[in-house]
PDB file of C-alpha atoms and ligand atoms in Angstrom:
ATOM      1  CA  UNK B   1       5.526  -4.935  -5.210  1.00 96.00           C
ATOM      2  CA  UNK B   2       7.693  -8.712  -5.070  1.00 98.00           C
ATOM      3  CA  UNK B   3       7.254 -11.492  -7.259  1.00 98.00           C
ATOM      4  CA  UNK B   4       8.436 -14.999  -6.490  1.00 98.00           C
ATOM      5  CA  UNK B   5       8.006 -17.064  -9.492  1.00 96.00           C
ATOM      6  CA  UNK B   6       7.910 -20.970  -7.814  1.00 90.00           C
ATOM      7  CA  UNK B   7       6.859 -22.425 -10.949  1.00 95.00           C
ATOM      8  CA  UNK B   8       7.419 -26.263 -11.388  1.00 97.00           C
ATOM      9  CA  UNK B   9       8.763 -25.452 -14.758  1.00 97.00           C
ATOM     10  CA  UNK B  10      11.094 -22.912 -13.562  1.00 98.00           C
ATOM     11  CA  UNK B  11      12.670 -24.402 -10.141  1.00 97.00           C
ATOM     12  CA  UNK B  12      13.562 -27.803 -12.517  1.00 98.00           C
ATOM     13  CA  UNK B  13      15.434 -25.781 -14.244  1.00 98.00           C
ATOM     14  CA  UNK B  14      16.856 -23.783 -12.424  1.00 98.00           C
ATOM     15  CA  UNK B  15      17.655 -27.226  -9.965  1.00 98.00           C
ATOM     16  CA  UNK B  16      19.752 -27.742 -13.087  1.00 98.00           C
ATOM     17  CA  UNK B  17      21.337 -24.973 -13.129  1.00 98.00           C
ATOM     18  CA  UNK B  18      22.631 -24.845  -9.452  1.00 98.00           C
ATOM     19  CA  UNK B  19      24.243 -28.295  -9.176  1.00 98.00           C
ATOM     20  CA  UNK B  20      28.379 -27.874  -9.813  1.00 98.00           C
ATOM     21  CA  UNK B  21      27.778 -30.936 -12.084  1.00 98.00           C
ATOM     22  CA  UNK B  22      26.195 -29.182 -14.896  1.00 98.00           C
ATOM     23  CA  UNK B  23      28.970 -27.561 -17.762  1.00 97.00           C
ATOM     24  CA  UNK B  24      28.626 -24.466 -19.355  1.00 98.00           C
ATOM     25  CA  UNK B  25      26.400 -25.334 -22.212  1.00 98.00           C
ATOM     26  CA  UNK B  26      23.376 -26.831 -20.184  1.00 98.00           C
ATOM     27  CA  UNK B  27      23.694 -23.846 -17.406  1.00 98.00           C
ATOM     28  CA  UNK B  28      23.070 -21.398 -20.212  1.00 98.00           C
ATOM     29  CA  UNK B  29      20.637 -23.203 -22.503  1.00 98.00           C
ATOM     30  CA  UNK B  30      18.068 -24.061 -18.857  1.00 98.00           C
ATOM     31  CA  UNK B  31      19.143 -20.228 -18.470  1.00 98.00           C
ATOM     32  CA  UNK B  32      17.276 -18.630 -21.668  1.00 98.00           C
ATOM     33  CA  UNK B  33      14.764 -21.174 -21.364  1.00 98.00           C
ATOM     34  CA  UNK B  34      13.953 -20.288 -17.521  1.00 98.00           C
ATOM     35  CA  UNK B  35      14.161 -16.294 -19.130  1.00 98.00           C
ATOM     36  CA  UNK B  36      11.283 -17.228 -21.721  1.00 98.00           C
ATOM     37  CA  UNK B  37       8.801 -18.794 -19.287  1.00 98.00           C
ATOM     38  CA  UNK B  38       9.985 -15.596 -16.840  1.00 98.00           C
ATOM     39  CA  UNK B  39       8.865 -13.199 -19.505  1.00 98.00           C
ATOM     40  CA  UNK B  40       5.171 -14.654 -19.980  1.00 97.00           C
ATOM     41  CA  UNK B  41       4.674 -14.052 -16.393  1.00 96.00           C
ATOM     42  CA  UNK B  42       6.776 -11.063 -16.364  1.00 98.00           C
ATOM     43  CA  UNK B  43       4.683  -9.122 -19.034  1.00 98.00           C
ATOM     44  CA  UNK B  44       0.896 -10.598 -17.521  1.00 96.00           C
ATOM     45  CA  UNK B  45       0.072  -6.741 -16.620  1.00 96.00           C
ATOM     46  CA  UNK B  46       1.877  -4.960 -19.442  1.00 98.00           C
ATOM     47  CA  UNK B  47      -0.279  -1.632 -20.606  1.00 97.00           C
ATOM     48  CA  UNK B  48      -2.671  -2.309 -23.610  1.00 98.00           C
ATOM     49  CA  UNK B  49      -4.269  -0.003 -25.886  1.00 98.00           C
ATOM     50  CA  UNK B  50      -7.779  -0.939 -28.242  1.00 98.00           C
ATOM     51  CA  UNK B  51      -7.745  -1.214 -32.160  1.00 98.00           C
ATOM     52  CA  UNK B  52      -9.787  -1.315 -34.511  1.00 98.00           C
ATOM     53  CA  UNK B  53      -9.558  -4.688 -36.221  1.00 98.00           C
ATOM     54  CA  UNK B  54     -11.187  -6.674 -38.939  1.00 98.00           C
ATOM     55  CA  UNK B  55     -11.404 -10.167 -38.768  1.00 98.00           C
ATOM     56  CA  UNK B  56     -11.633 -12.093 -42.688  1.00 98.00           C
ATOM     57  CA  UNK B  57     -15.476 -12.710 -40.611  1.00 98.00           C
ATOM     58  CA  UNK B  58     -15.669  -8.618 -39.959  1.00 98.00           C
ATOM     59  CA  UNK B  59     -14.991  -5.959 -37.897  1.00 98.00           C
ATOM     60  CA  UNK B  60     -13.671  -6.412 -33.979  1.00 98.00           C
ATOM     61  CA  UNK B  61     -11.681  -4.435 -31.444  1.00 98.00           C
ATOM     62  CA  UNK B  62      -7.755  -6.296 -30.597  1.00 98.00           C
ATOM     63  CA  UNK B  63      -5.980  -5.212 -27.961  1.00 98.00           C
ATOM     64  CA  UNK B  64      -1.847  -4.414 -29.129  1.00 97.00           C
ATOM     65  CA  UNK B  65       0.737  -3.029 -26.214  1.00 97.00           C
ATOM     66  CA  UNK B  66       0.900   0.271 -26.017  1.00 98.00           C
ATOM     67  CA  UNK B  67       4.519   0.946 -24.314  1.00 98.00           C
ATOM     68  CA  UNK B  68       7.897  -0.115 -25.747  1.00 98.00           C
ATOM     69  CA  UNK B  69       9.864  -2.800 -23.993  1.00 98.00           C
ATOM     70  CA  UNK B  70      13.459  -2.231 -23.052  1.00 98.00           C
ATOM     71  CA  UNK B  71      14.975  -5.231 -22.266  1.00 98.00           C
ATOM     72  CA  UNK B  72      18.421  -3.917 -20.222  1.00 98.00           C
ATOM     73  CA  UNK B  73      20.833  -7.052 -19.044  1.00 98.00           C
ATOM     74  CA  UNK B  74      23.331  -6.424 -16.605  1.00 98.00           C
ATOM     75  CA  UNK B  75      27.032  -7.588 -18.363  1.00 98.00           C
ATOM     76  CA  UNK B  76      28.238 -10.079 -17.626  1.00 97.00           C
ATOM     77  CA  UNK B  77      25.624 -12.433 -16.581  1.00 98.00           C
ATOM     78  CA  UNK B  78      22.408 -10.429 -17.332  1.00 98.00           C
ATOM     79  CA  UNK B  79      23.209 -11.181 -21.023  1.00 98.00           C
ATOM     80  CA  UNK B  80      22.003 -14.677 -20.458  1.00 98.00           C
ATOM     81  CA  UNK B  81      18.819 -13.880 -19.523  1.00 98.00           C
ATOM     82  CA  UNK B  82      18.412 -11.438 -23.442  1.00 98.00           C
ATOM     83  CA  UNK B  83      16.872 -14.378 -26.288  1.00 98.00           C
ATOM     84  CA  UNK B  84      14.414 -15.868 -23.446  1.00 98.00           C
ATOM     85  CA  UNK B  85      12.809 -12.836 -23.249  1.00 98.00           C
ATOM     86  CA  UNK B  86      13.562 -11.301 -26.229  1.00 98.00           C
ATOM     87  CA  UNK B  87      11.405 -14.310 -27.844  1.00 98.00           C
ATOM     88  CA  UNK B  88       8.223 -13.525 -25.532  1.00 97.00           C
ATOM     89  CA  UNK B  89       8.476  -8.793 -27.118  1.00 97.00           C
ATOM     90  CA  UNK B  90      10.574 -10.140 -30.881  1.00 97.00           C
ATOM     91  CA  UNK B  91       9.491  -6.245 -30.726  1.00 97.00           C
ATOM     92  CA  UNK B  92      11.463  -5.536 -27.652  1.00 98.00           C
ATOM     93  CA  UNK B  93      14.335  -2.643 -27.506  1.00 98.00           C
ATOM     94  CA  UNK B  94      17.643  -2.760 -25.649  1.00 98.00           C
ATOM     95  CA  UNK B  95      20.200  -0.789 -23.409  1.00 98.00           C
ATOM     96  CA  UNK B  96      23.150  -2.124 -21.890  1.00 98.00           C
ATOM     97  CA  UNK B  97      24.772  -1.651 -18.665  1.00 98.00           C
ATOM     98  CA  UNK B  98      27.989  -3.198 -18.021  1.00 98.00           C
ATOM     99  CA  UNK B  99      28.516  -3.432 -14.033  1.00 97.00           C
ATOM    100  CA  UNK B 100      31.457  -5.001 -11.732  1.00 95.00           C
ATOM    101  CA  UNK B 101      31.196  -5.445  -8.482  1.00 95.00           C
ATOM    102  CA  UNK B 102      34.733  -5.630  -6.461  1.00 95.00           C
ATOM    103  CA  UNK B 103      35.260  -8.791  -5.249  1.00 92.00           C
ATOM    104  CA  UNK B 104      36.808  -7.028  -1.254  1.00 95.00           C
ATOM    105  CA  UNK B 105      34.301  -4.255  -0.647  1.00 97.00           C
ATOM    106  CA  UNK B 106      30.608  -5.897  -3.159  1.00 97.00           C
ATOM    107  CA  UNK B 107      30.228  -1.866  -4.105  1.00 97.00           C
ATOM    108  CA  UNK B 108      29.386  -2.445  -7.776  1.00 98.00           C
ATOM    109  CA  UNK B 109      31.298  -0.840 -10.530  1.00 98.00           C
ATOM    110  CA  UNK B 110      29.997   0.899 -14.384  1.00 98.00           C
ATOM    111  CA  UNK B 111      31.842   0.282 -16.752  1.00 98.00           C
ATOM    112  CA  UNK B 112      29.703   0.490 -20.036  1.00 98.00           C
ATOM    113  CA  UNK B 113      26.134   1.809 -20.438  1.00 98.00           C
ATOM    114  CA  UNK B 114      24.718   2.794 -24.486  1.00 98.00           C
ATOM    115  CA  UNK B 115      20.859   3.142 -23.823  1.00 98.00           C
ATOM    116  CA  UNK B 116      17.862   3.172 -26.446  1.00 98.00           C
ATOM    117  CA  UNK B 117      16.395   7.371 -26.302  1.00 96.00           C
ATOM    118  CA  UNK B 118      12.159   7.336 -24.717  1.00 95.00           C
ATOM    119  CA  UNK B 119      13.063   5.312 -22.187  1.00 98.00           C
ATOM    120  CA  UNK B 120       9.995   7.478 -19.924  1.00 98.00           C
ATOM    121  CA  UNK B 121       7.879   6.237 -22.492  1.00 98.00           C
ATOM    122  CA  UNK B 122       8.488   2.269 -21.533  1.00 98.00           C
ATOM    123  CA  UNK B 123       8.406   0.221 -19.390  1.00 98.00           C
ATOM    124  CA  UNK B 124      12.571  -0.753 -18.685  1.00 98.00           C
ATOM    125  CA  UNK B 125      13.069  -4.652 -17.159  1.00 98.00           C
ATOM    126  CA  UNK B 126      16.809  -4.777 -16.148  1.00 98.00           C
ATOM    127  CA  UNK B 127      17.350  -7.870 -16.256  1.00 98.00           C
ATOM    128  CA  UNK B 128      20.700 -10.653 -14.026  1.00 98.00           C
ATOM    129  CA  UNK B 129      20.742 -13.843 -12.884  1.00 98.00           C
ATOM    130  CA  UNK B 130      21.473 -12.892  -9.256  1.00 98.00           C
ATOM    131  CA  UNK B 131      20.728 -10.377  -6.857  1.00 98.00           C
ATOM    132  CA  UNK B 132      22.712 -10.959  -3.488  1.00 98.00           C
ATOM    133  CA  UNK B 133      23.416  -7.029  -1.573  1.00 98.00           C
ATOM    134  CA  UNK B 134      21.585  -5.591  -4.364  1.00 98.00           C
ATOM    135  CA  UNK B 135      23.874  -2.889  -5.308  1.00 98.00           C
ATOM    136  CA  UNK B 136      23.946  -3.413  -8.881  1.00 98.00           C
ATOM    137  CA  UNK B 137      20.149  -3.892  -9.368  1.00 98.00           C
ATOM    138  CA  UNK B 138      20.090  -0.421  -7.391  1.00 98.00           C
ATOM    139  CA  UNK B 139      22.936   1.395  -9.648  1.00 98.00           C
ATOM    140  CA  UNK B 140      21.479  -0.113 -12.707  1.00 98.00           C
ATOM    141  CA  UNK B 141      18.346   1.358 -11.662  1.00 98.00           C
ATOM    142  CA  UNK B 142      19.373   4.530 -10.394  1.00 98.00           C
ATOM    143  CA  UNK B 143      21.539   4.812 -14.316  1.00 98.00           C
ATOM    144  CA  UNK B 144      17.987   4.734 -16.246  1.00 98.00           C
ATOM    145  CA  UNK B 145      16.339   6.729 -14.476  1.00 98.00           C
ATOM    146  CA  UNK B 146      18.382   9.469 -14.655  1.00 98.00           C
ATOM    147  CA  UNK B 147      18.096   9.013 -18.226  1.00 98.00           C
ATOM    148  CA  UNK B 148      13.811   9.634 -17.668  1.00 98.00           C
ATOM    149  CA  UNK B 149      12.943   6.043 -16.948  1.00 98.00           C
ATOM    150  CA  UNK B 150       9.287   5.574 -14.055  1.00 98.00           C
ATOM    151  CA  UNK B 151       8.092   2.596 -15.107  1.00 98.00           C
ATOM    152  CA  UNK B 152      10.538  -0.864 -14.039  1.00 98.00           C
ATOM    153  CA  UNK B 153      10.701  -3.889 -13.325  1.00 98.00           C
ATOM    154  CA  UNK B 154      13.751  -5.436 -12.516  1.00 98.00           C
ATOM    155  CA  UNK B 155      14.058  -9.712 -13.572  1.00 98.00           C
ATOM    156  CA  UNK B 156      16.716 -12.330 -11.333  1.00 98.00           C
ATOM    157  CA  UNK B 157      16.953 -15.012 -11.636  1.00 98.00           C
ATOM    158  CA  UNK B 158      18.110 -16.240  -7.711  1.00 98.00           C
ATOM    159  CA  UNK B 159      17.510 -13.236  -4.949  1.00 98.00           C
ATOM    160  CA  UNK B 160      18.329 -13.258  -0.682  1.00 98.00           C
ATOM    161  CA  UNK B 161      16.383 -11.065   1.031  1.00 98.00           C
ATOM    162  CA  UNK B 162      18.788  -9.051   1.607  1.00 98.00           C
ATOM    163  CA  UNK B 163      19.171  -8.481  -2.088  1.00 98.00           C
ATOM    164  CA  UNK B 164      15.319  -7.535  -2.214  1.00 98.00           C
ATOM    165  CA  UNK B 165      15.647  -4.911   0.668  1.00 98.00           C
ATOM    166  CA  UNK B 166      18.634  -2.627  -0.153  1.00 98.00           C
ATOM    167  CA  UNK B 167      16.260  -2.380  -3.722  1.00 98.00           C
ATOM    168  CA  UNK B 168      12.816  -1.771  -2.402  1.00 98.00           C
ATOM    169  CA  UNK B 169      14.993   0.708  -0.236  1.00 98.00           C
ATOM    170  CA  UNK B 170      16.832   2.360  -2.917  1.00 98.00           C
ATOM    171  CA  UNK B 171      13.340   1.930  -5.060  1.00 98.00           C
ATOM    172  CA  UNK B 172       9.746   1.877  -3.567  1.00 98.00           C
ATOM    173  CA  UNK B 173       8.790   2.246  -6.547  1.00 98.00           C
ATOM    174  CA  UNK B 174      10.209  -1.162  -9.164  1.00 98.00           C
ATOM    175  CA  UNK B 175       8.222  -4.517  -9.447  1.00 98.00           C
ATOM    176  CA  UNK B 176      10.372  -7.315  -8.237  1.00 98.00           C
ATOM    177  CA  UNK B 177      10.262 -10.729  -9.590  1.00 98.00           C
ATOM    178  CA  UNK B 178      12.549 -13.709  -8.925  1.00 98.00           C
ATOM    179  CA  UNK B 179      12.292 -17.128  -9.773  1.00 98.00           C
ATOM    180  CA  UNK B 180      13.557 -18.189  -6.601  1.00 98.00           C
ATOM    181  CA  UNK B 181      14.028 -16.530  -2.917  1.00 98.00           C
ATOM    182  CA  UNK B 182      17.078 -18.464  -1.835  1.00 98.00           C
ATOM    183  CA  UNK B 183      18.552 -18.071   2.975  1.00 98.00           C
ATOM    184  CA  UNK B 184      21.977 -15.850   2.764  1.00 98.00           C
ATOM    185  CA  UNK B 185      24.733 -14.793   1.240  1.00 98.00           C
ATOM    186  CA  UNK B 186      28.500 -16.339   2.375  1.00 98.00           C
ATOM    187  CA  UNK B 187      30.986 -14.183   3.948  1.00 96.00           C
ATOM    188  CA  UNK B 188      31.869 -13.583   0.273  1.00 96.00           C
ATOM    189  CA  UNK B 189      28.697 -12.181  -0.970  1.00 97.00           C
ATOM    190  CA  UNK B 190      27.855 -15.418  -2.568  1.00 98.00           C
ATOM    191  CA  UNK B 191      24.268 -16.537  -2.602  1.00 98.00           C
ATOM    192  CA  UNK B 192      23.298 -19.290  -0.569  1.00 98.00           C
ATOM    193  CA  UNK B 193      23.107 -21.749  -2.465  1.00 98.00           C
ATOM    194  CA  UNK B 194      22.867 -20.077  -4.642  1.00 98.00           C
ATOM    195  CA  UNK B 195      24.247 -21.503  -8.556  1.00 98.00           C
ATOM    196  CA  UNK B 196      27.812 -19.962  -7.866  1.00 98.00           C
ATOM    197  CA  UNK B 197      29.684 -17.606  -9.939  1.00 98.00           C
ATOM    198  CA  UNK B 198      26.630 -16.913 -12.385  1.00 98.00           C
ATOM    199  CA  UNK B 199      28.943 -14.645 -15.418  1.00 98.00           C
ATOM    200  CA  UNK B 200      32.297 -17.424 -15.488  1.00 98.00           C
ATOM    201  CA  UNK B 201      29.770 -20.474 -15.058  1.00 98.00           C
ATOM    202  CA  UNK B 202      27.663 -18.723 -18.063  1.00 98.00           C
ATOM    203  CA  UNK B 203      30.652 -17.695 -19.844  1.00 97.00           C
ATOM    204  CA  UNK B 204      33.415 -20.108 -18.629  1.00 97.00           C
ATOM    205  CA  UNK B 205      35.369 -17.858 -17.135  1.00 96.00           C
ATOM    206  CA  UNK B 206      36.124 -20.316 -14.422  1.00 85.00           C
TER     207      UNK B 206
HETATM  208  O1  LIG X 321      23.439  -8.246  -5.498  1.00 58.44           O
HETATM  209  P1  LIG X 321      25.503  -7.775  -5.770  1.00 58.44           P
HETATM  210  O2  LIG X 321      26.296  -8.787  -4.377  1.00 58.44           O
HETATM  211  O3  LIG X 321      25.304  -6.417  -6.641  1.00 58.44           O
HETATM  212  O4  LIG X 321      25.934  -8.821  -6.666  1.00 58.44           O
HETATM  213  C1  LIG X 321      25.118  -9.690  -7.610  1.00 58.44           C
HETATM  214  C2  LIG X 321      25.636  -9.301  -9.497  1.00 58.44           C
HETATM  215  O5  LIG X 321      26.845 -10.198  -9.290  1.00 58.44           O
HETATM  216  C3  LIG X 321      27.248 -10.618 -10.265  1.00 58.44           C
HETATM  217  O6  LIG X 321      28.014  -9.926 -11.328  1.00 58.44           O
HETATM  218  P2  LIG X 321      29.632 -10.194 -11.446  1.00 58.44           P
HETATM  219  O7  LIG X 321      29.886  -7.876 -11.204  1.00 58.44           O
HETATM  220  O8  LIG X 321      30.638 -11.103 -10.707  1.00 58.44           O
HETATM  221  O9  LIG X 321      29.914  -9.181 -13.608  1.00 58.44           O
HETATM  222  P3  LIG X 321      29.854 -10.558 -14.018  1.00 58.44           P
HETATM  223  O10 LIG X 321      28.218 -10.419 -14.747  1.00 58.44           O
HETATM  224  O11 LIG X 321      30.449  -9.924 -15.358  1.00 58.44           O
HETATM  225  O12 LIG X 321      30.164 -11.901 -13.893  1.00 58.44           O
HETATM  226  C4  LIG X 321      25.838 -10.894 -10.853  1.00 58.44           C
HETATM  227  O13 LIG X 321      24.930 -10.679 -12.052  1.00 58.44           O
HETATM  228  C5  LIG X 321      25.072  -9.939 -10.490  1.00 58.44           C
HETATM  229  O14 LIG X 321      25.286  -8.272 -11.332  1.00 58.44           O
HETATM  230  O1  LIG X 322      26.068 -16.143  -5.825  1.00 58.44           O
HETATM  231  C1  LIG X 322      26.235 -14.843  -6.288  1.00 58.44           C
HETATM  232  C2  LIG X 322      26.228 -13.893  -6.050  1.00 58.44           C
HETATM  233  C3  LIG X 322      27.391 -12.776  -6.907  1.00 58.44           C
HETATM  234  N1  LIG X 322      27.271 -12.860  -8.187  1.00 58.44           N
HETATM  235  C4  LIG X 322      26.848 -14.015  -8.835  1.00 58.44           C
HETATM  236  O2  LIG X 322      27.671 -14.602  -9.641  1.00 58.44           O
HETATM  237  N2  LIG X 322      26.869 -15.357  -7.530  1.00 58.44           N
HETATM  238 MG1  LIG X 323      30.294 -12.294 -12.202  1.00 58.44          MG
END
């Protein structure tokens, strides 16, 4: 399943992020707001179970979330999506996977991994602003599957068809959510038009 949200509020904020004139503070704030808006859509099909509740007027059957949610940002840039999603799912647990892309080969390299227990019983949301070649996302999904995850959503801001195809080929069971689908990759593996290097723009490292 691939869902490209294309929501006017998200597109407006993403347009501000795309501008090369947008500084670190506004870039981060827009990303945080988009994460919250995306979370609302991504959570639409979370499983629920009936629960008996006594209101001040009488008994009723309500519904509560029946599975833990585990958010897994791909370090570094994925951190920019974490707080916005957690505002909507404050009980979510958080796992981390550190991944950098070799600038020449574009191959992902894992340098850190720490996950909560029971990934096999949870809905696992892997989050990263950029889905370029798809190498980092595929490797992150491999890592959580190795630890038992079987209900996985990949949440990215900007993707390209190459990256989506790579994830769908390696992990056809994973639902993919994008705020926008861009055109292509350039010769350096950057998304065109994209928004540049997300990690550098979030953390001011360029
Ligand atoms: O789809 P891919 O071709 O794998 O590229 C996407 C990855 O590249 C960026 O991370 P980067 O390696 O720049 O690390 P950073 O988050 O520390 O900046 C981005 O945040 C993704 O993780
Ligand atoms: O366009 C891109 C591609 C990979 N990583 C980024 O941060 N931006
Ligand atoms: Mg980067």
